[in-house]
mmCIF file of C-alpha atoms in Angstrom:
data_model
loop_
_atom_site.group_PDB
_atom_site.id
_atom_site.type_symbol
_atom_site.label_atom_id
_atom_site.label_comp_id
_atom_site.label_asym_id
_atom_site.label_seq_id
_atom_site.Cartn_x
_atom_site.Cartn_y
_atom_site.Cartn_z
ATOM 1 C CA MET A 1 -1.974 -6.826 -12.807
ATOM 2 C CA ASP A 2 -0.061 -3.255 -11.680
ATOM 3 C CA ILE A 3 1.104 -2.801 -8.202
ATOM 4 C CA GLU A 4 2.576 0.590 -6.236
ATOM 5 C CA ARG A 5 3.601 -0.088 -3.385
ATOM 6 C CA ARG A 6 3.793 1.869 -0.243
ATOM 7 C CA THR A 7 5.763 2.879 2.853
ATOM 8 C CA PHE A 8 5.358 4.236 5.578
ATOM 9 C CA ALA A 9 7.054 5.075 9.356
ATOM 10 C CA ALA A 10 5.364 2.138 11.459
ATOM 11 C CA GLU A 11 5.140 3.970 14.397
ATOM 12 C CA GLY A 12 5.384 1.552 17.590
ATOM 13 C CA LEU A 13 5.725 -1.853 14.692
ATOM 14 C CA HIS A 14 6.447 -4.047 18.061
ATOM 15 C CA ILE A 15 6.813 -7.365 18.852
ATOM 16 C CA GLU A 16 4.575 -9.555 21.178
ATOM 17 C CA LYS A 17 5.609 -12.105 22.625
ATOM 18 C CA ARG A 18 2.608 -14.452 23.904
ATOM 19 C CA ASP A 19 2.090 -17.819 26.553
ATOM 20 C CA ALA A 20 3.411 -21.056 24.837
ATOM 21 C CA GLY A 21 6.164 -18.926 22.968
ATOM 22 C CA GLU A 22 4.055 -18.312 19.714
ATOM 23 C CA ILE A 23 5.745 -14.374 19.147
ATOM 24 C CA ARG A 24 3.896 -12.022 16.689
ATOM 25 C CA LEU A 25 3.724 -8.947 14.847
ATOM 26 C CA VAL A 26 1.530 -5.908 16.261
ATOM 27 C CA GLY A 27 1.589 -1.860 14.023
ATOM 28 C CA HIS A 28 0.042 -0.028 11.361
ATOM 29 C CA ALA A 29 0.545 -1.236 7.078
ATOM 30 C CA ALA A 30 -1.117 1.380 6.768
ATOM 31 C CA VAL A 31 -2.177 5.971 8.289
ATOM 32 C CA PHE A 32 -5.344 7.561 6.995
ATOM 33 C CA ASN A 33 -5.810 10.869 6.341
ATOM 34 C CA SER A 34 -2.597 11.274 6.160
ATOM 35 C CA LEU A 35 -0.231 13.580 3.287
ATOM 36 C CA SER A 36 2.604 11.506 1.701
ATOM 37 C CA GLU A 37 5.453 13.007 0.975
ATOM 38 C CA ASP A 38 5.559 14.140 -3.346
ATOM 39 C CA LEU A 39 5.152 11.141 -4.903
ATOM 40 C CA GLY A 40 6.104 12.577 -8.399
ATOM 41 C CA GLY A 41 3.871 16.014 -8.588
ATOM 42 C CA PHE A 42 1.485 14.651 -6.838
ATOM 43 C CA ARG A 43 0.996 13.792 -2.208
ATOM 44 C CA GLU A 44 -1.519 10.510 -1.797
ATOM 45 C CA GLN A 45 -3.332 9.430 0.662
ATOM 46 C CA ILE A 46 -5.691 6.937 2.204
ATOM 47 C CA SER A 47 -9.369 7.592 3.448
ATOM 48 C CA PRO A 48 -10.859 6.131 6.169
ATOM 49 C CA GLY A 49 -12.900 2.265 4.367
ATOM 50 C CA ALA A 50 -10.103 1.848 1.545
ATOM 51 C CA PHE A 51 -9.229 -1.398 3.251
ATOM 52 C CA ALA A 52 -12.747 -2.899 4.392
ATOM 53 C CA ASP A 53 -13.135 -4.845 0.836
ATOM 54 C CA ALA A 54 -9.594 -6.409 0.913
ATOM 55 C CA ILE A 55 -9.700 -6.880 4.457
ATOM 56 C CA GLU A 56 -12.903 -9.423 3.664
ATOM 57 C CA THR A 57 -11.660 -10.564 0.737
ATOM 58 C CA ASP A 58 -8.128 -11.079 -0.528
ATOM 59 C CA ASP A 59 -5.654 -13.054 0.131
ATOM 60 C CA VAL A 60 -2.965 -11.057 1.831
ATOM 61 C CA ARG A 61 0.510 -12.381 2.616
ATOM 62 C CA ALA A 62 2.370 -10.680 5.637
ATOM 63 C CA LEU A 63 5.732 -11.079 3.666
ATOM 64 C CA PHE A 64 9.624 -9.805 5.089
ATOM 65 C CA ASN A 65 11.172 -6.816 2.502
ATOM 66 C CA HIS A 66 7.592 -7.501 0.087
ATOM 67 C CA ASP A 67 10.282 -11.009 -0.637
ATOM 68 C CA PRO A 68 8.056 -13.529 -1.182
ATOM 69 C CA ASN A 69 10.146 -16.405 -0.488
ATOM 70 C CA PHE A 70 10.189 -15.057 3.386
ATOM 71 C CA VAL A 71 6.311 -15.522 4.095
ATOM 72 C CA LEU A 72 5.478 -14.709 7.489
ATOM 73 C CA GLY A 73 2.288 -15.160 7.313
ATOM 74 C CA ARG A 74 -1.516 -15.474 5.350
ATOM 75 C CA ASN A 75 -4.387 -13.646 6.481
ATOM 76 C CA ARG A 76 -6.232 -17.493 4.829
ATOM 77 C CA SER A 77 -4.323 -19.370 7.199
ATOM 78 C CA LYS A 78 -5.221 -16.943 10.176
ATOM 79 C CA THR A 79 -1.990 -16.422 10.492
ATOM 80 C CA LEU A 80 -2.164 -12.703 9.554
ATOM 81 C CA ARG A 81 -4.851 -10.868 11.299
ATOM 82 C CA MET A 82 -5.841 -7.212 10.218
ATOM 83 C CA SER A 83 -8.413 -4.674 10.785
ATOM 84 C CA GLU A 84 -9.066 -0.743 9.978
ATOM 85 C CA ASP A 85 -9.093 1.215 12.711
ATOM 86 C CA ALA A 86 -9.291 5.278 13.844
ATOM 87 C CA ARG A 87 -5.362 5.331 12.844
ATOM 88 C CA GLY A 88 -5.261 2.941 9.497
ATOM 89 C CA LEU A 89 -4.262 -0.878 8.391
ATOM 90 C CA ALA A 90 -3.984 -2.534 12.097
ATOM 91 C CA ILE A 91 -2.124 -5.329 11.598
ATOM 92 C CA GLU A 92 -1.089 -8.970 13.743
ATOM 93 C CA ILE A 93 1.051 -11.870 12.836
ATOM 94 C CA LYS A 94 1.831 -14.978 13.999
ATOM 95 C CA LEU A 95 5.399 -15.582 12.895
ATOM 96 C CA PRO A 96 6.843 -19.177 11.371
ATOM 97 C CA ASP A 97 8.421 -20.134 14.984
ATOM 98 C CA THR A 98 12.498 -20.202 13.425
ATOM 99 C CA GLN A 99 15.556 -19.886 13.404
ATOM 100 C CA THR A 100 15.789 -17.776 10.492
ATOM 101 C CA VAL A 101 12.284 -15.238 11.005
ATOM 102 C CA ARG A 102 14.343 -14.798 15.284
ATOM 103 C CA ASP A 103 17.721 -13.510 13.792
ATOM 104 C CA LEU A 104 16.225 -11.156 10.275
ATOM 105 C CA VAL A 105 13.526 -10.562 11.491
ATOM 106 C CA VAL A 106 12.685 -10.400 15.796
ATOM 107 C CA ALA A 107 15.776 -9.159 17.076
ATOM 108 C CA PRO A 108 16.471 -5.978 14.330
ATOM 109 C CA ILE A 109 12.380 -5.169 15.177
ATOM 110 C CA GLU A 110 13.752 -5.199 18.571
ATOM 111 C CA ARG A 111 16.232 -2.997 18.623
ATOM 112 C CA GLY A 112 15.066 -0.334 16.269
ATOM 113 C CA ASP A 113 17.233 -1.571 13.676
ATOM 114 C CA VAL A 114 14.035 -2.274 11.059
ATOM 115 C CA SER A 115 10.733 0.460 12.043
ATOM 116 C CA GLN A 116 9.633 1.137 9.159
ATOM 117 C CA MET A 117 5.851 -0.931 7.653
ATOM 118 C CA SER A 118 4.774 -0.805 4.121
ATOM 119 C CA PHE A 119 2.048 -2.761 1.235
ATOM 120 C CA GLY A 120 1.640 -3.684 -1.473
ATOM 121 C CA PHE A 121 -1.772 -2.839 -4.148
ATOM 122 C CA SER A 122 -3.426 -1.651 -6.944
ATOM 123 C CA VAL A 123 -6.501 0.545 -6.808
ATOM 124 C CA LYS A 124 -9.977 -0.512 -7.391
ATOM 125 C CA PRO A 125 -11.230 0.769 -10.246
ATOM 126 C CA GLY A 126 -13.091 3.980 -9.605
ATOM 127 C CA GLY A 127 -10.828 3.644 -5.590
ATOM 128 C CA GLN A 128 -9.652 7.057 -6.762
ATOM 129 C CA ASP A 129 -10.029 10.928 -6.555
ATOM 130 C CA TRP A 130 -7.742 13.175 -8.025
ATOM 131 C CA ALA A 131 -8.139 17.146 -7.125
ATOM 132 C CA LYS A 132 -6.085 20.225 -7.091
ATOM 133 C CA ASP A 133 -6.256 21.528 -2.769
ATOM 134 C CA ASP A 134 -5.910 24.771 -2.021
ATOM 135 C CA GLU A 135 -2.392 25.738 -2.886
ATOM 136 C CA GLY A 136 -2.682 23.836 -6.332
ATOM 137 C CA ARG A 137 -1.237 20.442 -5.296
ATOM 138 C CA VAL A 138 -2.338 17.670 -7.053
ATOM 139 C CA ILE A 139 -3.939 15.051 -4.226
ATOM 140 C CA ARG A 140 -4.726 11.497 -4.862
ATOM 141 C CA THR A 141 -6.811 9.364 -2.642
ATOM 142 C CA LEU A 142 -7.091 6.243 -1.991
ATOM 143 C CA LYS A 143 -10.992 5.034 -1.252
ATOM 144 C CA ARG A 144 -10.378 1.156 -2.529
ATOM 145 C CA VAL A 145 -8.174 -0.743 -2.792
ATOM 146 C CA ARG A 146 -6.948 -4.478 -3.425
ATOM 147 C CA LEU A 147 -4.019 -6.011 -1.480
ATOM 148 C CA PHE A 148 -1.945 -8.231 -1.853
ATOM 149 C CA ASP A 149 0.625 -8.096 1.057
ATOM 150 C CA VAL A 150 1.535 -5.946 4.359
ATOM 151 C CA SER A 151 5.713 -6.275 4.910
ATOM 152 C CA PRO A 152 7.751 -5.160 7.757
ATOM 153 C CA VAL A 153 10.615 -3.334 5.405
ATOM 154 C CA THR A 154 14.388 -2.539 6.059
ATOM 155 C CA TYR A 155 14.402 -0.012 3.413
ATOM 156 C CA PRO A 156 11.505 1.852 2.038
ATOM 157 C CA ALA A 157 10.165 1.527 -0.983
ATOM 158 C CA TYR A 158 11.031 4.353 -3.865
ATOM 159 C CA GLN A 159 8.586 6.105 -3.395
ATOM 160 C CA GLN A 160 7.885 6.828 -7.253
ATOM 161 C CA THR A 161 6.129 5.282 -9.161
ATOM 162 C CA ASP A 162 4.967 4.459 -13.032
ATOM 163 C CA ILE A 163 1.377 3.083 -12.356
ATOM 164 C CA ALA A 164 -0.011 6.706 -10.195
ATOM 165 C CA VAL A 165 2.560 9.026 -12.550
ATOM 166 C CA ARG A 166 0.509 7.451 -15.639
ATOM 167 C CA GLU A 167 -2.145 8.002 -13.579
ATOM 168 C CA MET A 168 -1.483 11.536 -12.299
ATOM 169 C CA ARG A 169 -0.542 12.574 -15.644
ATOM 170 C CA SER A 170 -4.636 11.592 -17.591
ATOM 171 C CA PHE A 171 -5.894 13.146 -14.662
ATOM 172 C CA GLN A 172 -3.832 17.054 -15.455
ATOM 173 C CA SER A 173 -4.686 15.886 -19.005
ATOM 174 C CA LYS A 174 -8.882 15.847 -18.014
ATOM 175 C CA LEU A 175 -7.909 19.359 -15.599
ATOM 176 C CA GLN A 176 -6.701 20.588 -19.376
ATOM 177 C CA GLU A 177 -9.271 20.122 -21.133
ATOM 178 C CA GLN A 178 -11.918 21.157 -19.241
ATOM 179 C CA GLU A 179 -9.875 24.547 -18.965
ATOM 180 C CA ARG A 180 -9.055 23.919 -23.050
ATOM 181 C CA LEU A 181 -12.708 23.695 -23.099
ATOM 182 C CA LYS A 182 -13.562 27.297 -20.899
ATOM 183 C CA VAL A 183 -11.514 29.766 -23.100
ATOM 184 C CA PRO A 184 -13.922 31.446 -25.476
ATOM 185 C CA MET A 185 -14.240 29.934 -28.739
ATOM 186 C CA ASN A 186 -12.904 33.039 -31.434
ATOM 187 C CA LEU A 187 -9.948 32.933 -29.021
ATOM 188 C CA LEU A 188 -9.299 29.521 -29.731
ATOM 189 C CA ARG A 189 -9.821 30.070 -33.465
ATOM 190 C CA ALA A 190 -7.180 32.801 -33.212
ATOM 191 C CA ARG A 191 -4.412 31.034 -31.130
ATOM 192 C CA GLU A 192 -4.944 28.219 -33.806
ATOM 193 C CA MET A 193 -4.489 30.694 -36.716
ATOM 194 C CA LEU A 194 -1.810 32.320 -34.656
ATOM 195 C CA ALA A 195 0.360 29.091 -34.481
ATOM 196 C CA ARG A 196 -0.647 27.908 -37.853
ATOM 197 C CA ALA A 197 0.918 31.416 -39.602
ATOM 198 C CA LEU A 198 3.614 30.812 -37.327
#
């Protein structure tokens, strides 16, 4: 399965210390209706509801830097809570009470050294729309995704993914085919004859 990753500056990413020494990481792993930077020929946005199925059915891990050796929580064990709110995909992770987590996760987030969140996903069938906006930019809208992980990250992942670029090229091919079909048939024949003559 192809996994894509997107990173967001996580405004409000913070540590909460609760009674009995419990430490939680709270913030948003994704934001709705906000256009990404250029991801290699297209921009992307996430529709509200894109994570609804994933929250209910997917087995999602909270990892540090997307590292499966550094598990911070999991929704099935109730140490990761996720919900959609007006802003996006809200997360709350009950962090393991270990010195490693305190040193490598809690302290850097409290200091502001780690301030971004990322999520690993794949698009479900029919779960995306491709279109051009009024300025001619290609926009991908995520409507339904399968969620693998949410991660506080030190560095954002490389934004351009082969998977998304492949999907964008498929969309562009369909647009070109539609444009080709709009050309009158006699003009098409003339172009083909001219191409053969050259």
